[in-house]
Coordinates of C-alpha atoms and ligand atoms in Angstrom, one line a residue:
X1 CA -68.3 -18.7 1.6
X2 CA -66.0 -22.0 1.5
X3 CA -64.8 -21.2 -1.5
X4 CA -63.7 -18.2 -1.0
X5 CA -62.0 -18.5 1.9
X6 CA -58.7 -20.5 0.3
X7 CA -58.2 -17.1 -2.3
X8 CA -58.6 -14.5 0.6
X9 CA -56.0 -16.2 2.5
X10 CA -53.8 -16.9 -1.0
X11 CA -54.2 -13.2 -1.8
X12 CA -53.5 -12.0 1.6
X13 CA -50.4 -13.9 1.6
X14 CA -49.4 -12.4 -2.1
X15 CA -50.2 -9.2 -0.4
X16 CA -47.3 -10.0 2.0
X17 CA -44.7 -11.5 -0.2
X18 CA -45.0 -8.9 -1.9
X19 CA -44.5 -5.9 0.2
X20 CA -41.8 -8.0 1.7
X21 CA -39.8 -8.5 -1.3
X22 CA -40.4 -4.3 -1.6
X23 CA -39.1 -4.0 1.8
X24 CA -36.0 -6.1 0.9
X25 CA -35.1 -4.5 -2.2
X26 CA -35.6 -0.9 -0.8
X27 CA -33.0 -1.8 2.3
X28 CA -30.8 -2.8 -0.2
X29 CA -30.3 0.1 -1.8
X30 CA -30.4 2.6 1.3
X31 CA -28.3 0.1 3.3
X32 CA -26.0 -2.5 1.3
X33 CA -25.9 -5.9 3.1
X34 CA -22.6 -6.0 2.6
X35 CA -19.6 -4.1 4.4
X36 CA -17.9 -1.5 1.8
X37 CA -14.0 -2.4 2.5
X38 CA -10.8 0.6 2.0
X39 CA -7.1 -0.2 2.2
X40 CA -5.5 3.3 3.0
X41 CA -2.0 2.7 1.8
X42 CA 0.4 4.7 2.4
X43 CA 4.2 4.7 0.6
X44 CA 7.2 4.8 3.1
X45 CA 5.6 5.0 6.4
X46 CA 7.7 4.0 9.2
X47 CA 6.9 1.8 11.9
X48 CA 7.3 5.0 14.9
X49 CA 5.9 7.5 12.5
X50 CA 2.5 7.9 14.2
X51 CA 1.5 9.2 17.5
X52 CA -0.5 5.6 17.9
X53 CA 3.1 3.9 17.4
X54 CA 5.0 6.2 19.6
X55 CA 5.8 9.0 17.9
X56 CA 6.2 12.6 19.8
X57 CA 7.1 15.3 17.8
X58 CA 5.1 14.9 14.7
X59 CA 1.1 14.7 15.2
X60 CA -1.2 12.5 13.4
X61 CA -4.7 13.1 15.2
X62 CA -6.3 11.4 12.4
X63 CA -4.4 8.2 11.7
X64 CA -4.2 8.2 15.9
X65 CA -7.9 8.3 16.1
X66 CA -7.9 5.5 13.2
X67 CA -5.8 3.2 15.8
X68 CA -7.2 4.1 19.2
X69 CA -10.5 3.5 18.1
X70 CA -10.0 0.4 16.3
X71 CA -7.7 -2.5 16.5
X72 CA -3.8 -1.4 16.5
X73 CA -1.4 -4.1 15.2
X74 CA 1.9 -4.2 16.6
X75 CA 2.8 -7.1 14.8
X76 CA 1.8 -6.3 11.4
X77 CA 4.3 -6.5 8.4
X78 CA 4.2 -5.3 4.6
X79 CA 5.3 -8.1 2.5
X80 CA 8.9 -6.9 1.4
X81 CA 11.1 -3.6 2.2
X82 CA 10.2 -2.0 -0.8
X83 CA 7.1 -0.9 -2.8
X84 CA 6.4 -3.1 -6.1
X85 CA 6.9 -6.4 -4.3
X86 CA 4.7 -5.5 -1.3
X87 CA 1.9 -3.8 -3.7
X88 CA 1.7 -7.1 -5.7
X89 CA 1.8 -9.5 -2.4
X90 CA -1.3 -7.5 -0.9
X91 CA -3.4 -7.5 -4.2
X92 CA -2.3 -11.0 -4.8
X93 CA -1.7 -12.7 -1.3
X94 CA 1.5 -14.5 -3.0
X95 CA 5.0 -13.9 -1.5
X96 CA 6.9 -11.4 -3.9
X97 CA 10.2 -13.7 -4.1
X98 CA 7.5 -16.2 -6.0
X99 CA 7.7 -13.4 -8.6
X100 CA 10.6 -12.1 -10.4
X101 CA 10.0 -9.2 -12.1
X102 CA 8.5 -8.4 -8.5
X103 CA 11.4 -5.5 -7.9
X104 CA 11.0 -1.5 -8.0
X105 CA 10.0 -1.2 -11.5
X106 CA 10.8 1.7 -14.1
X107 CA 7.5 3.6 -15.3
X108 CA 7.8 1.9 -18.1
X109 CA 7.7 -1.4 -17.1
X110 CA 5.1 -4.4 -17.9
X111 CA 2.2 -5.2 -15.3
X112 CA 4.1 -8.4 -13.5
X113 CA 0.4 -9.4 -12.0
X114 CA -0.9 -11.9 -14.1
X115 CA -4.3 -11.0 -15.5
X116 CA -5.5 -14.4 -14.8
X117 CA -4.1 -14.5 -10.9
X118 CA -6.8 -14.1 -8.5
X119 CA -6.2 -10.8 -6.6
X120 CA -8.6 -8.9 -4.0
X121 CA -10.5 -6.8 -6.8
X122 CA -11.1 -9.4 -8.5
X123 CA -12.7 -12.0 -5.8
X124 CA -14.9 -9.1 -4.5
X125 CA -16.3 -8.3 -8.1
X126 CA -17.4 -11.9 -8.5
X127 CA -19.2 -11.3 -4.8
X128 CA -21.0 -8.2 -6.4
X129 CA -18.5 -5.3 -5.2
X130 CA -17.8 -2.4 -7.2
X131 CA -14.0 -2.0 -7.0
X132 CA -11.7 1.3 -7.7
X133 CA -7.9 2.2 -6.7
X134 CA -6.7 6.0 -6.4
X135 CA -3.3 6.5 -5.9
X136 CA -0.3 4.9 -6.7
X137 CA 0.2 1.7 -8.4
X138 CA 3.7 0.8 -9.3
X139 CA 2.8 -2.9 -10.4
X140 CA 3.8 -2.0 -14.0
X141 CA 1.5 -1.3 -17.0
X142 CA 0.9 -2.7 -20.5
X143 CA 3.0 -5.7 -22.2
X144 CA 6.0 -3.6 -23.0
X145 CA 6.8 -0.3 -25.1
X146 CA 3.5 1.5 -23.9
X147 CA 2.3 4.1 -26.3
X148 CA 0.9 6.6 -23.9
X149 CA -1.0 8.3 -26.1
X150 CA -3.0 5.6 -26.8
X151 CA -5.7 3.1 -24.4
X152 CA -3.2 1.8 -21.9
X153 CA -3.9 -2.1 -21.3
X154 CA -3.2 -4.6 -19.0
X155 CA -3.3 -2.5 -15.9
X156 CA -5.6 -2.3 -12.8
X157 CA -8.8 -2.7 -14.5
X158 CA -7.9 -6.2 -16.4
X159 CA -6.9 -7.3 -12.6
X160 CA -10.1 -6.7 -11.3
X161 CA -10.7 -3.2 -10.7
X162 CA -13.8 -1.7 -12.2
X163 CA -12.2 2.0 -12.2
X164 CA -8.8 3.4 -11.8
X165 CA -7.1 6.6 -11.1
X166 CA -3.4 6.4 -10.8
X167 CA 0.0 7.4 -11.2
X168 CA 2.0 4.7 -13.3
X169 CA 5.0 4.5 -10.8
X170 CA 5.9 6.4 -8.4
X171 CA 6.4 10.4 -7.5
X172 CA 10.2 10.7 -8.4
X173 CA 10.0 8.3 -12.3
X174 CA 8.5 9.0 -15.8
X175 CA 5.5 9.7 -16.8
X176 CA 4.4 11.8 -14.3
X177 CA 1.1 11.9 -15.5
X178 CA -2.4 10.6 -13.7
X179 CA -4.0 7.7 -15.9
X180 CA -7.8 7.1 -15.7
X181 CA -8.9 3.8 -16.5
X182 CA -5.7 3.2 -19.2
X183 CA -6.5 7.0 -20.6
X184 CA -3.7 9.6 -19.4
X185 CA -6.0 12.4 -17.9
X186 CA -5.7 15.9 -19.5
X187 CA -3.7 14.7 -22.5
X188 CA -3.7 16.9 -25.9
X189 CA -3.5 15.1 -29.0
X190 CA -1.2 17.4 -30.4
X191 CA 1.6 17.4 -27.6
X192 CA 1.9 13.4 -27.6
X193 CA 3.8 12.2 -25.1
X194 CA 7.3 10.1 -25.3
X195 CA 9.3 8.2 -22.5
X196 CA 12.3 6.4 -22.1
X197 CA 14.5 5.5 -18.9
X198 CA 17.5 5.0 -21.6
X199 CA 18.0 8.5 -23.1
X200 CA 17.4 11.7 -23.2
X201 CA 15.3 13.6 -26.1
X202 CA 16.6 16.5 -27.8
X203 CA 16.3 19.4 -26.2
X204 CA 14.9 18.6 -23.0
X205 CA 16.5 19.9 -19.7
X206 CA 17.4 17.5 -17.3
X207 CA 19.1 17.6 -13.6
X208 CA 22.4 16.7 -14.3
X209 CA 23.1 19.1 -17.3
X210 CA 20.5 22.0 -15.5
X211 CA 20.9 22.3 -12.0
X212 CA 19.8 26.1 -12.0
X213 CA 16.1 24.7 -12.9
X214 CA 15.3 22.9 -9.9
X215 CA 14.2 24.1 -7.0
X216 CA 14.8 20.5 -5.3
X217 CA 17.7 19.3 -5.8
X218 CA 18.6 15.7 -5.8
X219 CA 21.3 14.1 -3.9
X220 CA 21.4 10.8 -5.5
X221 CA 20.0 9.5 -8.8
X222 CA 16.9 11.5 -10.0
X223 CA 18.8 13.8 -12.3
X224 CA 16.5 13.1 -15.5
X225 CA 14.0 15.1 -16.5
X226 CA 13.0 17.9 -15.0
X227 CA 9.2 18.4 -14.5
X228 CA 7.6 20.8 -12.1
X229 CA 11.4 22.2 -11.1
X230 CA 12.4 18.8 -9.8
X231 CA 14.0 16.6 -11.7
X232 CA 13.2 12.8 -11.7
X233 CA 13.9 9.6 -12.9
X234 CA 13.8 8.8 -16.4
X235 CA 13.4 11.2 -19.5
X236 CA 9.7 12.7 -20.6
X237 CA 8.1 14.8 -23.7
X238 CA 5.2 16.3 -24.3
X239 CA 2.4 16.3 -22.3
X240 CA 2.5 19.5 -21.0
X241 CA -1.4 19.9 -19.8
X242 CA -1.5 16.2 -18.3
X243 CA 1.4 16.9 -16.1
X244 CA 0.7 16.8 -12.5
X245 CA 1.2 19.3 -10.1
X246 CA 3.1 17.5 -7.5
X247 CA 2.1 20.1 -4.5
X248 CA -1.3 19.5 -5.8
X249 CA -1.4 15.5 -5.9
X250 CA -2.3 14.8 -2.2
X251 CA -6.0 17.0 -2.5
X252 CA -6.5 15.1 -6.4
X253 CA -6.5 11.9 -4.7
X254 CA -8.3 12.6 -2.2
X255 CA -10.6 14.7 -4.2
X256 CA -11.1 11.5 -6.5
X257 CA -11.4 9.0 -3.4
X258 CA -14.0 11.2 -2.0
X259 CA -16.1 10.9 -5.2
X260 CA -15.4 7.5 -5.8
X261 CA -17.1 6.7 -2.5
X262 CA -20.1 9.5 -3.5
X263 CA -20.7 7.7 -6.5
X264 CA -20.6 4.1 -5.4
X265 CA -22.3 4.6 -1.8
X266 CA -25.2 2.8 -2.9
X267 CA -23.4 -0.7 -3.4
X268 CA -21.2 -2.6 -1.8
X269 CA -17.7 -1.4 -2.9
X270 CA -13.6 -1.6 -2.5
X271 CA -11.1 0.9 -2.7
X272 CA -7.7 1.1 -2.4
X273 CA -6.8 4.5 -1.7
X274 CA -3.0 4.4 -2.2
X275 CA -0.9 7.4 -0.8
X276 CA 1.5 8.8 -2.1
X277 CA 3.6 10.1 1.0
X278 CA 5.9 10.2 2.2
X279 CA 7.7 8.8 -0.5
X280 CA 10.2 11.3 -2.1
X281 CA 9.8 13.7 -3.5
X282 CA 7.8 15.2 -0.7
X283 CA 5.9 18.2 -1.8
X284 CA 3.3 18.9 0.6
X285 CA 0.9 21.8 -1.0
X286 CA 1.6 25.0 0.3
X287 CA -1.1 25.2 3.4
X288 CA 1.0 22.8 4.8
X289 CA 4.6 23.4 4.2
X290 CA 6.1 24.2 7.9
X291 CA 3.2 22.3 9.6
X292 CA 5.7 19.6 11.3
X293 CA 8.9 21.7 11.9
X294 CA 10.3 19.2 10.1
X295 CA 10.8 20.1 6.3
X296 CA 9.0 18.8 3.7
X297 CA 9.1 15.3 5.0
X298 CA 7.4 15.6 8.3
X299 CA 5.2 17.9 6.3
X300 CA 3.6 15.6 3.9
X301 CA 3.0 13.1 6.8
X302 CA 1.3 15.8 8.2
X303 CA -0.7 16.4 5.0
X304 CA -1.3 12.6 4.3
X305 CA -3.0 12.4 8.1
X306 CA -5.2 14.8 7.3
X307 CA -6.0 14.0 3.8
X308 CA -7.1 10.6 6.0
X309 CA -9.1 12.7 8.3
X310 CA -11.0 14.6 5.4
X311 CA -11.6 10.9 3.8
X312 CA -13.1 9.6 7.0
X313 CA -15.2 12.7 7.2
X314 CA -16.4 12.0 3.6
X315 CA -17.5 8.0 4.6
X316 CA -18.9 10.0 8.4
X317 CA -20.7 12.2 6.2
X318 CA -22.5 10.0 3.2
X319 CA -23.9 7.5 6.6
X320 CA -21.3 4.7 5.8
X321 CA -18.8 4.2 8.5
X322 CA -20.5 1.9 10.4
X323 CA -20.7 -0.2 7.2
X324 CA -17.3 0.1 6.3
X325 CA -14.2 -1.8 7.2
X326 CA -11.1 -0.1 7.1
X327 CA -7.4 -0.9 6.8
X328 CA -4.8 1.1 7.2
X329 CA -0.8 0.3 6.3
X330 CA 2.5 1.1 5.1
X331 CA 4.5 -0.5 2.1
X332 CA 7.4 -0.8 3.7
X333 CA 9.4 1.3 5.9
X334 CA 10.9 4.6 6.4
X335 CA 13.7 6.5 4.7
X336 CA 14.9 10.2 5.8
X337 CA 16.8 10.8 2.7
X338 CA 15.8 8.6 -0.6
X339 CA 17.8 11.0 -3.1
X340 CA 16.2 14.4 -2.8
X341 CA 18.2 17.4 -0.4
X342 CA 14.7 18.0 1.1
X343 CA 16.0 19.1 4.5
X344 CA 14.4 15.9 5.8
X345 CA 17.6 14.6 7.5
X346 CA 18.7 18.3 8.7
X347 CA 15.1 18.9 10.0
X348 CA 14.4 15.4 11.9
X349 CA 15.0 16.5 15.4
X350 CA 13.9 13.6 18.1
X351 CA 11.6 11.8 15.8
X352 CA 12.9 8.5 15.0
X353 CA 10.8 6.9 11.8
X354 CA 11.3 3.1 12.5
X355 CA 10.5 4.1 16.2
X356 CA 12.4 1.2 18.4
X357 CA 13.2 -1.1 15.2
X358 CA 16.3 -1.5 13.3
X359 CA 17.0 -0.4 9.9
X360 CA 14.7 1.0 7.3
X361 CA 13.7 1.0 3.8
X362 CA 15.5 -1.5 1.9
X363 CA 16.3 -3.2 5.1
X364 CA 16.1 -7.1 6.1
X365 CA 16.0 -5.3 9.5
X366 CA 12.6 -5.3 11.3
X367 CA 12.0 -1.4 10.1
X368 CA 12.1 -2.7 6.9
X369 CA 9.0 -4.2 6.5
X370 CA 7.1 -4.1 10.3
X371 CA 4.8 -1.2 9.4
X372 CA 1.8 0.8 10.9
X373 CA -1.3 -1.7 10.5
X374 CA -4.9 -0.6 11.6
X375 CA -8.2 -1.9 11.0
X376 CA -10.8 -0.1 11.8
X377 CA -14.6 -0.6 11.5
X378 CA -17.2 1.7 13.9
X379 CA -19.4 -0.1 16.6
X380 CA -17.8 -3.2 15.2
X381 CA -14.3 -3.5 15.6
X382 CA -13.6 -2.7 19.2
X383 CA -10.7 -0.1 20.5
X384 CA -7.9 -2.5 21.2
X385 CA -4.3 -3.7 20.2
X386 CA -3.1 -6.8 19.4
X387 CA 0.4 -7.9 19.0
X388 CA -1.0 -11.1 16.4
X389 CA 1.8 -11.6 13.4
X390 CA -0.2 -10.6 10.8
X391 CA 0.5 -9.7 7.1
X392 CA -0.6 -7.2 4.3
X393 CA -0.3 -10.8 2.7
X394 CA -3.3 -12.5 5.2
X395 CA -5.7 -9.5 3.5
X396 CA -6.6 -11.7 0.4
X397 CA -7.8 -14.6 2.4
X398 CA -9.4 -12.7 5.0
X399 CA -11.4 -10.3 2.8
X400 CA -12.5 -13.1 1.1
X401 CA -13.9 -14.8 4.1
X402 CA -15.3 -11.7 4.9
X403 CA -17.3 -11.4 1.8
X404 CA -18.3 -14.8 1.7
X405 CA -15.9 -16.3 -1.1
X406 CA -13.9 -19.5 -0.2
X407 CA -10.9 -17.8 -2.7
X408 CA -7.2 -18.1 -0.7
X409 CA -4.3 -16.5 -1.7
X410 CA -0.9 -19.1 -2.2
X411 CA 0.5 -17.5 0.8
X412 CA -2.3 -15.9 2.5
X413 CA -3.8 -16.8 5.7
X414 CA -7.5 -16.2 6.7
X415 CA -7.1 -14.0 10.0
X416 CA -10.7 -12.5 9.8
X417 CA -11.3 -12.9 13.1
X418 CA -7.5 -11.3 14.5
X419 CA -8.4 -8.3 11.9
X420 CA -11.8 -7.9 13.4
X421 CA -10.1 -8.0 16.7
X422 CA -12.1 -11.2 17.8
X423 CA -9.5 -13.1 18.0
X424 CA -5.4 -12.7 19.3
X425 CA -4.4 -15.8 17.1
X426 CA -2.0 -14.8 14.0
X427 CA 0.1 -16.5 11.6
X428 CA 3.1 -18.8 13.2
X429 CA 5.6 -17.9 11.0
X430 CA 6.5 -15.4 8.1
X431 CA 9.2 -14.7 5.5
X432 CA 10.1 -11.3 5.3
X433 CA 11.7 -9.8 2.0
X434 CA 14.2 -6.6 0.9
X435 CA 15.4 -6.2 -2.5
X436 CA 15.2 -10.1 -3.4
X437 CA 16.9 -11.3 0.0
X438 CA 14.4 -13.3 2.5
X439 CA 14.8 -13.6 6.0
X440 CA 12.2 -15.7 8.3
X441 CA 10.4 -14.9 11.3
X442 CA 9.0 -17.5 13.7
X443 CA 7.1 -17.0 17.2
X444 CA 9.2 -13.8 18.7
X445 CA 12.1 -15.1 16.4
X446 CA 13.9 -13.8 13.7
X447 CA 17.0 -15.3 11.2
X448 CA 18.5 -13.5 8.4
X449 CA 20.8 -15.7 6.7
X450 CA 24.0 -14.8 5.5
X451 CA 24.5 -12.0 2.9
X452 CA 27.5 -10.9 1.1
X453 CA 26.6 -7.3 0.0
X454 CA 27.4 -4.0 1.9
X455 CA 26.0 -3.8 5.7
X456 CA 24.7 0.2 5.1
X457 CA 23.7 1.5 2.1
X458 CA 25.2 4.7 2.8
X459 CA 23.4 6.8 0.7
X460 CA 20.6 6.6 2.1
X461 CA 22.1 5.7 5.4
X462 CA 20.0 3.0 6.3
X463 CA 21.4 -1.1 7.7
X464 CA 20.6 -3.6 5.1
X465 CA 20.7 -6.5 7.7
X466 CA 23.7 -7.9 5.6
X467 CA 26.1 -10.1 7.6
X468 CA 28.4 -12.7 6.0
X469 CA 27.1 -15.0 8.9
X470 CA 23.6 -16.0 10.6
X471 CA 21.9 -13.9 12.4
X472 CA 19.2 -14.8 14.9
X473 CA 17.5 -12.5 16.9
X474 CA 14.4 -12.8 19.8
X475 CA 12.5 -10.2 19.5
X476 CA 10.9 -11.1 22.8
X477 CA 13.8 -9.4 24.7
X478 CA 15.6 -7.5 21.9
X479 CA 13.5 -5.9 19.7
X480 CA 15.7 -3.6 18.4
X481 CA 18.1 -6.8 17.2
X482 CA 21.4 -5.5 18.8
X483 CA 21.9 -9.1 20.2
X484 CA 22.9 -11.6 17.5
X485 CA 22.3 -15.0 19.8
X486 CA 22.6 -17.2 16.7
X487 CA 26.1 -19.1 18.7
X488 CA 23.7 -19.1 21.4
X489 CA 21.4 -21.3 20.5
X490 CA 22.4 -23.3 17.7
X491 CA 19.4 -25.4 18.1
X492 CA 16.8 -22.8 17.6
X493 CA 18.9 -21.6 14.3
X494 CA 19.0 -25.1 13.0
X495 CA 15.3 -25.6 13.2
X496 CA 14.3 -22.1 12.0
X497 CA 16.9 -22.6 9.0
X498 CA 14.9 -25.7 8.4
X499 CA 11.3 -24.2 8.4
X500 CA 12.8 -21.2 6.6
X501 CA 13.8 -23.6 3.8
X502 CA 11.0 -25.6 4.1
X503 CA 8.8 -22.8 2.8
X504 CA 11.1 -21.5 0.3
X505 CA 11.8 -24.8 -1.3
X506 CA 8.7 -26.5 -1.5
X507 CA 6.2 -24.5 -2.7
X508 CA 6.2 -23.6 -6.0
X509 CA 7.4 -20.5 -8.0
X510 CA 5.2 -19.0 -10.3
Ligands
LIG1 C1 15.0 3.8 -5.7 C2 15.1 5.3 -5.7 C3 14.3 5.9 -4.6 C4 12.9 5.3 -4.7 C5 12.9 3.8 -4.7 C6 11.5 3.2 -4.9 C7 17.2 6.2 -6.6 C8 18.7 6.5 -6.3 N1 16.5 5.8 -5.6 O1 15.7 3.3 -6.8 O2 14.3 7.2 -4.6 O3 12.2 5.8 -5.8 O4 13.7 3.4 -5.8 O5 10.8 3.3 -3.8 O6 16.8 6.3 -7.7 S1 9.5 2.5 -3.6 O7 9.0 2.9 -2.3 O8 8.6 2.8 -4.7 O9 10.0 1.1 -3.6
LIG2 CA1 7.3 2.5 -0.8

């Protein structure tokens, strides 16, 4: 009996291990351990564009939902006033001005993110994440002269993402074509397809020579090719069955978001689900066109809420928003008319895009770069706001944290806890960028430093934040920055002049 008593209790014990490690394995796969995370992105948002933000006449029940029931960030700022260098400071948590080729880019421009730079997709693969982007992209593609008929390399996937469907660019440039993972989608082999943002090709229509084609015309620049009755930046041939349907783009994205969650449910995963509205031109698809009152602008915002709405409904539906963290932004701020006649600044009636900021798009202005900035994660993130500084740039560190990786971004800040609304601490200071000019914000204050170039850019009629001497604002009682106090405290301009130059001196450029 003695003797068997030691196997009986080994075996029982086996018996145990074993079903445990079943157990283990089998919640794994039903229920991944680790939070999914999704950065909703959209392209132009303002800062009052929302109903969560202010905003009256135009409804976003979706995106207000979003905000009310998670944590609503007053304080929260894309990296720079325009697209490319806030795109490449979120993915890379590395201030754009550290970057040079970090500026709009042409369609046919190289990828300016280093393959070997640590970005989000990449530190969450190495923690066992599947990672995809829909949407736009804009961060440039290839090493120069792509041949878009061929495999289309470096792009998102050598950065870290495991699958990609995107536009090159954006809406309004050459090609206007979707690429899946470096493969233009839809493309025939016998209608190759050629670009160039020098010249035209022979025979091709464009804006400027045929103005009876469109059926949006532009109002500055954009008078290249004409695709789909507008005409856009930048010359294009061939690829007639790849070439998107622009009313149609906002339901593809989504369409492919919605599977890319489906198919990668099982496993912890990242997307970045990258809008394309409002940017222009704004072509909402006909179910929607008239939805705001507003023309075609207030329309797409209309559509891009809902597009949200359907997405959330998707994550609701597969059993994965309580395991799901959710950020939404903006990558920079609004413009009413960015070169298309669209009706948008005919049709805006009492809403104001940058809601009580100054300036815009483009702008060194608050509007310029304080955007929308939700997170959102159900029965974990509770309902709240919080006015915290906080940066698209503070993602890389944070996410890491959140995934367990000790990776930090150059200029990125963990702020976990603020996104996750456990705590009201944010980042004590911040420089803020528009087309390769820097201004600084510290506490409630802000100082642009002096800029020779045109105050409005009056084609799109938006402040630049150009003055040929300091300005220095406190946002505390003037946060619309109508009050330039810089005479008035020459103390607090020295010192933020100092810490402004502090940061852009000494660290160094890559
Ligand atoms: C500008 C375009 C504007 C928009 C912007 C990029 C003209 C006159 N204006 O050069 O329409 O495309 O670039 O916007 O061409 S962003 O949001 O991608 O930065
Ligand atoms: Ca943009």
């Amino acid at each position: 009996m003695t003797i068997f008593q030691p196997i009986t209790i080994y075996s029982v014990l086996c018996v145990l291990l074993l079903s445990a490690c079943k157990q283990s394995s089998r919640v794994e796969k039903t229920a991944p351990t680790q939070p999914n995370i999704i950065i909703i992105y959209a392209d132009d948002l303002g800062y009052g564009e929302l109903g969560a933000y202010g905003a009256t006449t135009l409804k976003t029940p979706n995106l207000d939902k979003l905000a009310h029931d998670g944590m609503r960030f007053t304080n929260g700022y894309a990296a720079s006033a325009t697209c490319t260098p806030s795109r490449y400071a979120l993915l890379t948590g590395t201030y754009p001005w550290r970057n040079k080729s970090a500026k709009i880019l042409p369609g046919t421009a190289s990828l300016i993110i280093d393959t070997a730079q640590l970005t989000i997709p990449k530190l969450l693969k190495a923690k066992g994440y599947k990672t995809g982007i829909v949407g736009k992209w804009h961060l440039g593609l290839g090493r120069g002269n792509v041949d878009w008929n061929q495999h289309i390399s470096p792009g998102p996937n050598e950065v870290g993402f495991d699958h990609s469907y995107i536009m090159a660019a954006t809406q309004d440039r050459v090609p206007t074509v979707y690429i899946e993972n470096g493969k233009v989608d839809n493309l025939d082999p016998n209608d190759p397809i050629e670009i160039s943002y020098q010249q035209n090709f022979e025979g091709q229509s464009t804006g400027k020579e045929n103005p009876e084609l469109l059926k949006m015309k532009p109002s500055h620049g954009h008078d290249n090719s004409i695709i789909n009755g507008i005409s856009r930046i930048g010359y294009m041939k061939g690829g007639e069955t790849a070439k998107w349907i622009d009313e149609d783009m906002a339901d593809h994205f989504l369409q492919k978001a919605q599977q890319y969650v489906k198919s990668n449910k099982n496993e912890p995963f990242f997307l970045y689900y990258a809008l394309q509205q409002p940017h222009v031109p704004r072509t909402p698809h006909p179910r929607f066109v008239g939805s705001s009152g507003m023309g075609p602008r207030g329309d797409v915002i209309v559509e891009a809420d809902w597009c949200v709405g359907e997405f959330i409904k998707t994550l609701r539906q597969e059993g994965l928003l309580e395991n799901t963290l959710i950020v939404f932004s903006s990558d920079n701020g609004p413009v009413v008319n960015d070169g298309y006649h669209d009706d948008s600044v005919e049709k805006l009636g009492d809403h104001i895009p940058a809601g009580p900021l100054r300036g815009g798009k483009y702008s060194l202005f608050e509007a310029g770069t304080r955007v929308p900035f939700i997170t959102y994660w159900k029965g974990t993130i509770l309902p709240g706001v919080s006015d915290a500084l906080v940066s698209q740039l503070d993602l890389l560190s944070s996410i890491a944290n959140f995934a367990g990786s000790n990776q930090k971004g150059q200029d990125s800040e963990d702020l976990l806890a603020t996104f996750l609304g456990k705590s009201k601490t944010g980042r004590k200071e911040l420089i803020l960028e528009a087309t390769s000019r820097t201004a600084f914000r510290k506490g409630n204050w802000v100082m642009i430093p002096p800029y020779k170039g045109k105050r409005v850019n009056t084609s799109v009629n938006i402040e630049l934040g150009n003055d040929i001497i300091y300005q220095l604002y406190n946002l505390n009682d003037d946060l619309g920055q109508q009050n330039n106090v810089a005479q008035a405290y020459p103390e607090k301009l020295a010192k933020m002049i100092t810490a402004y130059k502090e940061i852009l001196d000494k660290k160094p450029k890559r």
